[in-house]
Amino acid sequence: MAYRGHNTAHGFDAGPPPPNSGFNIPQYPGMPGYIQPPAAVYQPTMPYMSMPGVYPMTNPFTTHPSMAPLTDHGFPGVHLKNHLGGVGVPPGYAYIFPSEHTIIHILKTPHKPWQTGLTIHPIDPSTHTKFYVPVSMNVKEFLKQVGCTDGDDKKNVVHEVVEKGNGHWAQGLRVNMDDKDKMKKSLGDFGWNKVRNGNIRNGGRPVVWLWREKGE
């Protein structure tokens, strides 16, 4: 079949690629066994294989889209604010982490979790936010870092809640920022220590579940 590609499965090259072959990619030129593809409408020329690769869809005279604005989603403590006024560890610095952490999950519901008829499933990630918190952190600082920032300390309240099963909860310890004695303690003093990691199989205990009133 001079001057015309042919295979025994589909005949002349007007048919699909040979059997047991890969697929072609529009951005690349024709390869053995394939018909040269036409240039796509969004690129002015057909690119050729090279090293490094060339991608006509990328305009070299423009910058890449900027990242989304940083937000703490109501939890100021999730960002490390540095001495330069930015967020994160500055270039050239290393951060020394505390040696012990506890795991705290904070429920997002605006309603009291222990109310009758309210169902909040702990396996649903949309119902809570997870935190890895130093055991040595001061309780007052922790409350501020998770959004308890009302000017009236009496309105900055966090409740520890306990799972009862089937999406139901029981009310536990109540922590009010107006209680000066409690505010001097660390998270570990409340039993929120490194053992509260949810790793029951290896000797751990359930994670800490909290609900914040936020002055509502």
Short mmCIF file of C-alpha atoms in Angstrom, two decimals:
data_model
loop_
_atom_site.label_atom_id
_atom_site.label_comp_id
_atom_site.label_asym_id
_atom_site.label_seq_id
_atom_site.Cartn_x
_atom_site.Cartn_y
_atom_site.Cartn_z
CA MET A 1 0.00 0.00 0.00
CA ALA A 2 2.49 2.60 -1.19
CA TYR A 3 2.08 6.12 0.17
CA ARG A 4 -0.95 5.19 2.25
CA GLY A 5 -0.86 4.01 5.86
CA HIS A 6 -2.71 0.75 6.35
CA ASN A 7 -3.35 -1.76 9.10
CA THR A 8 -5.12 -5.09 8.97
CA ALA A 9 -7.70 -4.20 11.62
CA HIS A 10 -9.12 -0.97 10.19
CA GLY A 11 -7.70 -0.65 6.71
CA PHE A 12 -6.39 2.69 5.54
CA ASP A 13 -5.39 5.37 8.05
CA ALA A 14 -8.74 7.12 7.92
CA GLY A 15 -9.74 4.78 10.75
CA PRO A 16 -8.84 4.91 14.47
CA PRO A 17 -5.28 4.31 15.78
CA PRO A 18 -3.83 0.80 15.60
CA PRO A 19 -5.07 -1.59 18.30
CA ASN A 20 -3.19 -1.81 21.62
CA SER A 21 -1.70 1.66 21.17
CA GLY A 22 -1.92 4.69 23.40
CA PHE A 23 -3.99 7.81 22.80
CA ASN A 24 -2.83 10.99 21.14
CA ILE A 25 -2.79 14.38 22.85
CA PRO A 26 -3.96 17.44 20.87
CA GLN A 27 -1.10 19.61 22.14
CA TYR A 28 1.53 17.31 20.62
CA PRO A 29 2.36 16.56 16.97
CA GLY A 30 1.50 13.35 15.17
CA MET A 31 3.47 10.24 16.11
CA PRO A 32 3.96 6.92 14.33
CA GLY A 33 0.57 5.37 13.76
CA TYR A 34 -1.37 8.62 14.12
CA ILE A 35 -2.64 11.25 11.75
CA GLN A 36 -1.21 14.74 12.32
CA PRO A 37 -3.87 16.55 14.41
CA PRO A 38 -4.97 20.04 13.42
CA ALA A 39 -4.03 23.00 15.58
CA ALA A 40 -6.60 23.68 18.31
CA VAL A 41 -8.46 26.98 18.23
CA TYR A 42 -6.94 28.21 21.50
CA GLN A 43 -3.31 27.94 20.38
CA PRO A 44 -1.74 29.79 17.44
CA THR A 45 0.76 27.11 16.46
CA MET A 46 1.24 23.40 16.91
CA PRO A 47 3.86 22.82 19.64
CA TYR A 48 6.70 20.39 19.21
CA MET A 49 8.22 18.08 21.75
CA SER A 50 11.16 19.76 23.41
CA MET A 51 13.00 19.89 26.68
CA PRO A 52 11.88 21.86 28.55
CA GLY A 53 8.34 21.57 27.23
CA VAL A 54 6.56 24.44 25.51
CA TYR A 55 2.93 25.20 26.32
CA PRO A 56 1.40 27.82 24.00
CA MET A 57 -1.61 28.20 26.31
CA THR A 58 0.66 29.93 28.86
CA ASN A 59 1.30 33.59 28.10
CA PRO A 60 4.94 34.30 29.09
CA PHE A 61 4.23 38.03 29.41
CA THR A 62 1.68 37.72 32.20
CA THR A 63 1.90 36.68 35.84
CA HIS A 64 0.24 33.62 37.29
CA PRO A 65 -3.08 34.14 39.08
CA SER A 66 -2.57 35.20 42.68
CA MET A 67 -3.50 32.87 45.51
CA ALA A 68 -6.73 33.33 47.39
CA PRO A 69 -6.64 35.82 50.30
CA LEU A 70 -5.63 34.34 53.62
CA THR A 71 -8.50 33.86 56.03
CA ASP A 72 -8.66 32.32 59.47
CA HIS A 73 -12.34 31.26 59.12
CA GLY A 74 -13.06 32.69 62.55
CA PHE A 75 -10.07 31.05 64.27
CA PRO A 76 -7.28 33.67 64.65
CA GLY A 77 -4.82 31.10 65.97
CA VAL A 78 -4.52 29.10 62.74
CA HIS A 79 -2.04 31.62 61.31
CA LEU A 80 1.39 32.39 62.71
CA LYS A 81 1.78 36.17 62.59
CA ASN A 82 5.46 37.07 62.40
CA HIS A 83 7.42 40.15 63.45
CA LEU A 84 7.44 41.48 59.88
CA GLY A 85 3.69 41.84 59.80
CA GLY A 86 3.17 38.82 57.60
CA VAL A 87 1.91 35.30 58.09
CA GLY A 88 4.11 32.25 58.53
CA VAL A 89 7.70 31.66 59.58
CA PRO A 90 9.93 34.26 57.86
CA PRO A 91 12.57 33.02 55.38
CA GLY A 92 15.71 31.82 57.11
CA TYR A 93 13.96 30.95 60.38
CA ALA A 94 12.96 27.58 61.83
CA TYR A 95 10.09 27.10 64.25
CA ILE A 96 10.48 25.04 67.43
CA PHE A 97 7.26 23.18 68.19
CA PRO A 98 6.05 22.21 71.68
CA SER A 99 6.72 18.56 72.46
CA GLU A 100 3.17 17.65 73.51
CA HIS A 101 -0.11 18.36 71.75
CA THR A 102 -3.75 17.50 72.26
CA ILE A 103 -6.38 17.13 69.57
CA ILE A 104 -9.41 19.40 69.85
CA HIS A 105 -12.49 19.40 67.62
CA ILE A 106 -14.74 22.46 67.78
CA LEU A 107 -18.36 22.08 66.67
CA LYS A 108 -19.65 24.69 64.22
CA THR A 109 -23.31 24.60 65.13
CA PRO A 110 -24.85 27.86 66.45
CA HIS A 111 -27.15 25.80 68.68
CA LYS A 112 -26.34 24.04 71.92
CA PRO A 113 -25.28 20.52 70.88
CA TRP A 114 -26.94 18.87 73.87
CA GLN A 115 -30.41 20.19 73.01
CA THR A 116 -33.07 17.55 72.51
CA GLY A 117 -33.73 16.76 68.89
CA LEU A 118 -30.43 18.12 67.60
CA THR A 119 -28.29 15.60 65.71
CA ILE A 120 -24.63 16.30 64.91
CA HIS A 121 -22.66 13.37 63.58
CA PRO A 122 -18.95 13.47 64.53
CA ILE A 123 -17.95 11.57 61.40
CA ASP A 124 -19.29 14.41 59.23
CA PRO A 125 -16.30 16.74 58.60
CA SER A 126 -18.60 19.67 57.83
CA THR A 127 -19.86 19.81 61.43
CA HIS A 128 -16.58 20.70 63.12
CA THR A 129 -13.05 22.06 62.78
CA LYS A 130 -10.02 20.06 63.93
CA PHE A 131 -7.03 21.47 65.78
CA TYR A 132 -3.65 20.23 66.99
CA VAL A 133 -2.99 22.34 70.10
CA PRO A 134 0.00 22.53 72.48
CA VAL A 135 -0.85 21.07 75.88
CA SER A 136 1.13 23.84 77.57
CA MET A 137 -0.95 26.64 76.04
CA ASN A 138 -2.66 28.98 78.48
CA VAL A 139 -6.45 28.56 78.52
CA LYS A 140 -7.16 32.27 78.05
CA GLU A 141 -4.84 32.44 75.07
CA PHE A 142 -6.46 29.35 73.59
CA LEU A 143 -9.94 30.86 73.88
CA LYS A 144 -8.79 33.99 72.07
CA GLN A 145 -7.09 31.97 69.37
CA VAL A 146 -10.27 30.04 68.61
CA GLY A 147 -12.37 33.17 68.23
CA CYS A 148 -13.61 34.02 71.73
CA THR A 149 -12.79 37.71 71.32
CA ASP A 150 -15.85 39.51 72.70
CA GLY A 151 -14.98 42.58 74.75
CA ASP A 152 -17.13 41.25 77.58
CA ASP A 153 -15.32 38.25 79.09
CA LYS A 154 -18.59 36.86 80.42
CA LYS A 155 -19.72 36.23 76.84
CA ASN A 156 -16.61 34.26 75.91
CA VAL A 157 -17.69 30.77 76.88
CA VAL A 158 -16.60 27.32 75.74
CA HIS A 159 -18.31 24.06 76.68
CA GLU A 160 -16.73 20.64 76.58
CA VAL A 161 -19.22 18.16 75.14
CA VAL A 162 -19.20 14.37 75.16
CA GLU A 163 -20.47 12.02 72.47
CA LYS A 164 -23.49 9.95 73.50
CA GLY A 165 -23.83 8.14 70.20
CA ASN A 166 -26.10 8.47 67.16
CA GLY A 167 -25.21 12.14 66.76
CA HIS A 168 -26.28 13.17 70.27
CA TRP A 169 -24.18 15.01 72.85
CA ALA A 170 -23.98 15.62 76.60
CA GLN A 171 -22.87 18.85 78.23
CA GLY A 172 -19.62 18.75 80.17
CA LEU A 173 -17.14 21.28 81.56
CA ARG A 174 -18.01 24.96 81.09
CA VAL A 175 -15.13 27.40 80.71
CA ASN A 176 -15.83 31.13 81.00
CA MET A 177 -13.15 33.73 80.30
CA ASP A 178 -14.49 35.72 83.26
CA ASP A 179 -13.21 32.98 85.60
CA LYS A 180 -9.76 34.39 86.34
CA ASP A 181 -8.53 31.32 88.20
CA LYS A 182 -9.29 28.95 85.32
CA MET A 183 -7.73 31.35 82.83
CA LYS A 184 -4.35 30.94 84.55
CA LYS A 185 -4.27 27.21 83.89
CA SER A 186 -2.97 25.31 80.89
CA LEU A 187 -4.97 23.00 78.65
CA GLY A 188 -3.22 20.06 80.30
CA ASP A 189 -4.61 21.13 83.67
CA PHE A 190 -8.11 20.47 82.32
CA GLY A 191 -7.17 16.98 81.20
CA TRP A 192 -6.78 18.08 77.59
CA ASN A 193 -3.41 16.41 77.25
CA LYS A 194 -1.44 14.33 74.74
CA VAL A 195 -3.47 11.21 75.60
CA ARG A 196 -6.61 12.84 74.15
CA ASN A 197 -5.62 11.87 70.64
CA GLY A 198 -8.41 9.52 69.57
CA ASN A 199 -5.95 6.65 69.10
CA ILE A 200 -7.91 4.26 71.32
CA ARG A 201 -6.25 1.15 69.92
CA ASN A 202 -2.83 2.27 71.15
CA GLY A 203 -3.88 3.46 74.59
CA GLY A 204 -5.18 6.91 73.70
CA ARG A 205 -8.44 8.50 74.80
CA PRO A 206 -11.18 10.24 72.82
CA VAL A 207 -10.34 13.64 71.37
CA VAL A 208 -11.58 16.81 73.07
CA TRP A 209 -14.88 18.12 71.69
CA LEU A 210 -15.75 21.76 72.37
CA TRP A 211 -18.55 24.15 71.50
CA ARG A 212 -18.09 27.91 71.74
CA GLU A 213 -20.93 30.32 72.45
CA LYS A 214 -19.19 33.34 70.92
CA GLY A 215 -21.38 35.73 72.87
CA GLU A 216 -24.58 34.59 71.16
#
